[in-house]
């Protein structure tokens, strides 16, 4: 999948900024995230979608965050369904279960909020001629720059040792 790496990178940054990236705190670890993205991409392509990161990301945010609402207890997202059914998610030879992810509802809310912000940004972009960043409505760019600068400083310290 051409979309796999860009989507995983984006989601890893997003989940780290929200504190949902650590399994021991109830979040999704890297392996589960990989399986979830691969599972989504398989379904997305099987339903006639294109393997473009932007299209695949929008449909991923919808699949995992927008089916049903907070107040509608009869429909759930794919993530909530897999957790409740205690079923394993299979994709391209990998599998994972979501029962131990006790902050899954927070992840679903984050996906739902990102989907809404993205569509709000798309509406705003239609009113402007200049280019605007779609990802900046979901990612804290200042925190990302600080994290990058910290990593560069650490790597230079290691080089000096």
JSON list of N, CA, C and O in Angstrom, two decimals, residues 116-145:
[
{"chain": "A", "resi": 116, "resn": "UNK", "atom": "N", "xyz": [-14.03, 15.78, 11.78]},
{"chain": "A", "resi": 116, "resn": "UNK", "atom": "CA", "xyz": [-14.81, 17.01, 11.76]},
{"chain": "A", "resi": 116, "resn": "UNK", "atom": "C", "xyz": [-13.93, 18.22, 11.45]},
{"chain": "A", "resi": 116, "resn": "UNK", "atom": "O", "xyz": [-14.29, 19.08, 10.64]},
{"chain": "A", "resi": 117, "resn": "UNK", "atom": "N", "xyz": [-12.76, 18.29, 12.10]},
{"chain": "A", "resi": 117, "resn": "UNK", "atom": "CA", "xyz": [-11.84, 19.42, 11.85]},
{"chain": "A", "resi": 117, "resn": "UNK", "atom": "C", "xyz": [-11.36, 19.44, 10.40]},
{"chain": "A", "resi": 117, "resn": "UNK", "atom": "O", "xyz": [-11.24, 20.51, 9.80]},
{"chain": "A", "resi": 118, "resn": "UNK", "atom": "N", "xyz": [-11.10, 18.28, 9.85]},
{"chain": "A", "resi": 118, "resn": "UNK", "atom": "CA", "xyz": [-10.64, 18.20, 8.47]},
{"chain": "A", "resi": 118, "resn": "UNK", "atom": "C", "xyz": [-11.70, 18.73, 7.51]},
{"chain": "A", "resi": 118, "resn": "UNK", "atom": "O", "xyz": [-11.40, 19.50, 6.61]},
{"chain": "A", "resi": 119, "resn": "UNK", "atom": "N", "xyz": [-12.94, 18.34, 7.73]},
{"chain": "A", "resi": 119, "resn": "UNK", "atom": "CA", "xyz": [-14.00, 18.82, 6.84]},
{"chain": "A", "resi": 119, "resn": "UNK", "atom": "C", "xyz": [-14.28, 20.30, 7.05]},
{"chain": "A", "resi": 119, "resn": "UNK", "atom": "O", "xyz": [-14.61, 21.01, 6.10]},
{"chain": "A", "resi": 120, "resn": "UNK", "atom": "N", "xyz": [-14.13, 20.80, 8.28]},
{"chain": "A", "resi": 120, "resn": "UNK", "atom": "CA", "xyz": [-14.24, 22.24, 8.51]},
{"chain": "A", "resi": 120, "resn": "UNK", "atom": "C", "xyz": [-13.14, 22.98, 7.75]},
{"chain": "A", "resi": 120, "resn": "UNK", "atom": "O", "xyz": [-13.38, 24.02, 7.14]},
{"chain": "A", "resi": 121, "resn": "UNK", "atom": "N", "xyz": [-11.92, 22.45, 7.77]},
{"chain": "A", "resi": 121, "resn": "UNK", "atom": "CA", "xyz": [-10.80, 23.07, 7.07]},
{"chain": "A", "resi": 121, "resn": "UNK", "atom": "C", "xyz": [-11.02, 23.04, 5.56]},
{"chain": "A", "resi": 121, "resn": "UNK", "atom": "O", "xyz": [-10.70, 23.99, 4.86]},
{"chain": "A", "resi": 122, "resn": "UNK", "atom": "N", "xyz": [-11.57, 21.96, 5.05]},
{"chain": "A", "resi": 122, "resn": "UNK", "atom": "CA", "xyz": [-11.86, 21.86, 3.62]},
{"chain": "A", "resi": 122, "resn": "UNK", "atom": "C", "xyz": [-12.88, 22.93, 3.22]},
{"chain": "A", "resi": 122, "resn": "UNK", "atom": "O", "xyz": [-12.73, 23.59, 2.19]},
{"chain": "A", "resi": 123, "resn": "UNK", "atom": "N", "xyz": [-13.90, 23.14, 4.06]},
{"chain": "A", "resi": 123, "resn": "UNK", "atom": "CA", "xyz": [-14.89, 24.20, 3.79]},
{"chain": "A", "resi": 123, "resn": "UNK", "atom": "C", "xyz": [-14.23, 25.57, 3.76]},
{"chain": "A", "resi": 123, "resn": "UNK", "atom": "O", "xyz": [-14.53, 26.40, 2.91]},
{"chain": "A", "resi": 124, "resn": "UNK", "atom": "N", "xyz": [-13.33, 25.83, 4.71]},
{"chain": "A", "resi": 124, "resn": "UNK", "atom": "CA", "xyz": [-12.63, 27.12, 4.77]},
{"chain": "A", "resi": 124, "resn": "UNK", "atom": "C", "xyz": [-11.72, 27.29, 3.56]},
{"chain": "A", "resi": 124, "resn": "UNK", "atom": "O", "xyz": [-11.64, 28.37, 2.98]},
{"chain": "A", "resi": 125, "resn": "UNK", "atom": "N", "xyz": [-11.05, 26.23, 3.16]},
{"chain": "A", "resi": 125, "resn": "UNK", "atom": "CA", "xyz": [-10.11, 26.30, 2.04]},
{"chain": "A", "resi": 125, "resn": "UNK", "atom": "C", "xyz": [-10.81, 26.67, 0.75]},
{"chain": "A", "resi": 125, "resn": "UNK", "atom": "O", "xyz": [-10.22, 27.31, -0.13]},
{"chain": "A", "resi": 126, "resn": "UNK", "atom": "N", "xyz": [-12.06, 26.28, 0.61]},
{"chain": "A", "resi": 126, "resn": "UNK", "atom": "CA", "xyz": [-12.81, 26.63, -0.60]},
{"chain": "A", "resi": 126, "resn": "UNK", "atom": "C", "xyz": [-13.00, 28.14, -0.75]},
{"chain": "A", "resi": 126, "resn": "UNK", "atom": "O", "xyz": [-13.20, 28.64, -1.84]},
{"chain": "A", "resi": 127, "resn": "UNK", "atom": "N", "xyz": [-12.93, 28.87, 0.37]},
{"chain": "A", "resi": 127, "resn": "UNK", "atom": "CA", "xyz": [-13.13, 30.31, 0.36]},
{"chain": "A", "resi": 127, "resn": "UNK", "atom": "C", "xyz": [-11.84, 31.10, 0.11]},
{"chain": "A", "resi": 127, "resn": "UNK", "atom": "O", "xyz": [-11.89, 32.32, -0.02]},
{"chain": "A", "resi": 128, "resn": "UNK", "atom": "N", "xyz": [-10.68, 30.42, 0.08]},
{"chain": "A", "resi": 128, "resn": "UNK", "atom": "CA", "xyz": [-9.40, 31.11, -0.07]},
{"chain": "A", "resi": 128, "resn": "UNK", "atom": "C", "xyz": [-8.67, 30.62, -1.31]},
{"chain": "A", "resi": 128, "resn": "UNK", "atom": "O", "xyz": [-8.77, 29.45, -1.68]},
{"chain": "A", "resi": 129, "resn": "UNK", "atom": "N", "xyz": [-7.90, 31.51, -1.90]},
{"chain": "A", "resi": 129, "resn": "UNK", "atom": "CA", "xyz": [-7.09, 31.14, -3.06]},
{"chain": "A", "resi": 129, "resn": "UNK", "atom": "C", "xyz": [-5.74, 30.58, -2.63]},
{"chain": "A", "resi": 129, "resn": "UNK", "atom": "O", "xyz": [-5.13, 29.81, -3.35]},
{"chain": "A", "resi": 130, "resn": "UNK", "atom": "N", "xyz": [-5.26, 30.99, -1.45]},
{"chain": "A", "resi": 130, "resn": "UNK", "atom": "CA", "xyz": [-3.93, 30.56, -1.01]},
{"chain": "A", "resi": 130, "resn": "UNK", "atom": "C", "xyz": [-3.99, 29.15, -0.43]},
{"chain": "A", "resi": 130, "resn": "UNK", "atom": "O", "xyz": [-5.04, 28.66, -0.02]},
{"chain": "A", "resi": 131, "resn": "UNK", "atom": "N", "xyz": [-2.83, 28.50, -0.43]},
{"chain": "A", "resi": 131, "resn": "UNK", "atom": "CA", "xyz": [-2.75, 27.15, 0.11]},
{"chain": "A", "resi": 131, "resn": "UNK", "atom": "C", "xyz": [-2.77, 27.20, 1.63]},
{"chain": "A", "resi": 131, "resn": "UNK", "atom": "O", "xyz": [-2.11, 28.05, 2.23]},
{"chain": "A", "resi": 132, "resn": "UNK", "atom": "N", "xyz": [-3.50, 26.27, 2.23]},
{"chain": "A", "resi": 132, "resn": "UNK", "atom": "CA", "xyz": [-3.50, 26.14, 3.69]},
{"chain": "A", "resi": 132, "resn": "UNK", "atom": "C", "xyz": [-3.21, 24.69, 4.03]},
{"chain": "A", "resi": 132, "resn": "UNK", "atom": "O", "xyz": [-3.46, 23.79, 3.24]},
{"chain": "A", "resi": 133, "resn": "UNK", "atom": "N", "xyz": [-2.70, 24.48, 5.22]},
{"chain": "A", "resi": 133, "resn": "UNK", "atom": "CA", "xyz": [-2.37, 23.13, 5.64]},
{"chain": "A", "resi": 133, "resn": "UNK", "atom": "C", "xyz": [-3.60, 22.44, 6.21]},
{"chain": "A", "resi": 133, "resn": "UNK", "atom": "O", "xyz": [-4.25, 22.95, 7.12]},
{"chain": "A", "resi": 134, "resn": "UNK", "atom": "N", "xyz": [-3.90, 21.28, 5.67]},
{"chain": "A", "resi": 134, "resn": "UNK", "atom": "CA", "xyz": [-5.02, 20.50, 6.19]},
{"chain": "A", "resi": 134, "resn": "UNK", "atom": "C", "xyz": [-4.64, 19.76, 7.47]},
{"chain": "A", "resi": 134, "resn": "UNK", "atom": "O", "xyz": [-5.45, 19.62, 8.37]},
{"chain": "A", "resi": 135, "resn": "UNK", "atom": "N", "xyz": [-3.40, 19.30, 7.54]},
{"chain": "A", "resi": 135, "resn": "UNK", "atom": "CA", "xyz": [-2.98, 18.53, 8.71]},
{"chain": "A", "resi": 135, "resn": "UNK", "atom": "C", "xyz": [-2.81, 19.40, 9.96]},
{"chain": "A", "resi": 135, "resn": "UNK", "atom": "O", "xyz": [-2.93, 18.91, 11.07]},
{"chain": "A", "resi": 136, "resn": "UNK", "atom": "N", "xyz": [-2.55, 20.70, 9.75]},
{"chain": "A", "resi": 136, "resn": "UNK", "atom": "CA", "xyz": [-2.35, 21.57, 10.91]},
{"chain": "A", "resi": 136, "resn": "UNK", "atom": "C", "xyz": [-3.61, 21.75, 11.74]},
{"chain": "A", "resi": 136, "resn": "UNK", "atom": "O", "xyz": [-3.54, 22.20, 12.88]},
{"chain": "A", "resi": 137, "resn": "UNK", "atom": "N", "xyz": [-4.76, 21.38, 11.21]},
{"chain": "A", "resi": 137, "resn": "UNK", "atom": "CA", "xyz": [-5.99, 21.47, 12.01]},
{"chain": "A", "resi": 137, "resn": "UNK", "atom": "C", "xyz": [-6.10, 20.28, 12.97]},
{"chain": "A", "resi": 137, "resn": "UNK", "atom": "O", "xyz": [-6.95, 20.28, 13.85]},
{"chain": "A", "resi": 138, "resn": "UNK", "atom": "N", "xyz": [-5.20, 19.29, 12.81]},
{"chain": "A", "resi": 138, "resn": "UNK", "atom": "CA", "xyz": [-5.24, 18.12, 13.69]},
{"chain": "A", "resi": 138, "resn": "UNK", "atom": "C", "xyz": [-3.96, 17.96, 14.51]},
{"chain": "A", "resi": 138, "resn": "UNK", "atom": "O", "xyz": [-3.99, 17.43, 15.61]},
{"chain": "A", "resi": 139, "resn": "UNK", "atom": "N", "xyz": [-2.84, 18.40, 13.97]},
{"chain": "A", "resi": 139, "resn": "UNK", "atom": "CA", "xyz": [-1.54, 18.26, 14.62]},
{"chain": "A", "resi": 139, "resn": "UNK", "atom": "C", "xyz": [-1.13, 19.60, 15.22]},
{"chain": "A", "resi": 139, "resn": "UNK", "atom": "O", "xyz": [-1.30, 20.64, 14.60]},
{"chain": "A", "resi": 140, "resn": "UNK", "atom": "N", "xyz": [-0.57, 19.57, 16.42]},
{"chain": "A", "resi": 140, "resn": "UNK", "atom": "CA", "xyz": [-0.03, 20.78, 17.04]},
{"chain": "A", "resi": 140, "resn": "UNK", "atom": "C", "xyz": [1.37, 20.99, 16.45]},
{"chain": "A", "resi": 140, "resn": "UNK", "atom": "O", "xyz": [2.33, 20.33, 16.85]},
{"chain": "A", "resi": 141, "resn": "UNK", "atom": "N", "xyz": [1.46, 21.90, 15.51]},
{"chain": "A", "resi": 141, "resn": "UNK", "atom": "CA", "xyz": [2.72, 22.12, 14.78]},
{"chain": "A", "resi": 141, "resn": "UNK", "atom": "C", "xyz": [3.83, 22.64, 15.68]},
{"chain": "A", "resi": 141, "resn": "UNK", "atom": "O", "xyz": [5.01, 22.32, 15.48]},
{"chain": "A", "resi": 142, "resn": "UNK", "atom": "N", "xyz": [3.49, 23.42, 16.68]},
{"chain": "A", "resi": 142, "resn": "UNK", "atom": "CA", "xyz": [4.52, 23.95, 17.60]},
{"chain": "A", "resi": 142, "resn": "UNK", "atom": "C", "xyz": [5.13, 22.82, 18.42]},
{"chain": "A", "resi": 142, "resn": "UNK", "atom": "O", "xyz": [6.35, 22.76, 18.58]},
{"chain": "A", "resi": 143, "resn": "UNK", "atom": "N", "xyz": [4.28, 21.92, 18.93]},
{"chain": "A", "resi": 143, "resn": "UNK", "atom": "CA", "xyz": [4.80, 20.78, 19.67]},
{"chain": "A", "resi": 143, "resn": "UNK", "atom": "C", "xyz": [5.63, 19.87, 18.79]},
{"chain": "A", "resi": 143, "resn": "UNK", "atom": "O", "xyz": [6.63, 19.30, 19.22]},
{"chain": "A", "resi": 144, "resn": "UNK", "atom": "N", "xyz": [5.22, 19.72, 17.55]},
{"chain": "A", "resi": 144, "resn": "UNK", "atom": "CA", "xyz": [5.97, 18.90, 16.61]},
{"chain": "A", "resi": 144, "resn": "UNK", "atom": "C", "xyz": [7.35, 19.49, 16.36]},
{"chain": "A", "resi": 144, "resn": "UNK", "atom": "O", "xyz": [8.36, 18.77, 16.37]},
{"chain": "A", "resi": 145, "resn": "UNK", "atom": "N", "xyz": [7.43, 20.80, 16.15]},
{"chain": "A", "resi": 145, "resn": "UNK", "atom": "CA", "xyz": [8.72, 21.45, 15.94]},
{"chain": "A", "resi": 145, "resn": "UNK", "atom": "C", "xyz": [9.61, 21.32, 17.17]},
{"chain": "A", "resi": 145, "resn": "UNK", "atom": "O", "xyz": [10.80, 21.02, 17.07]}
]
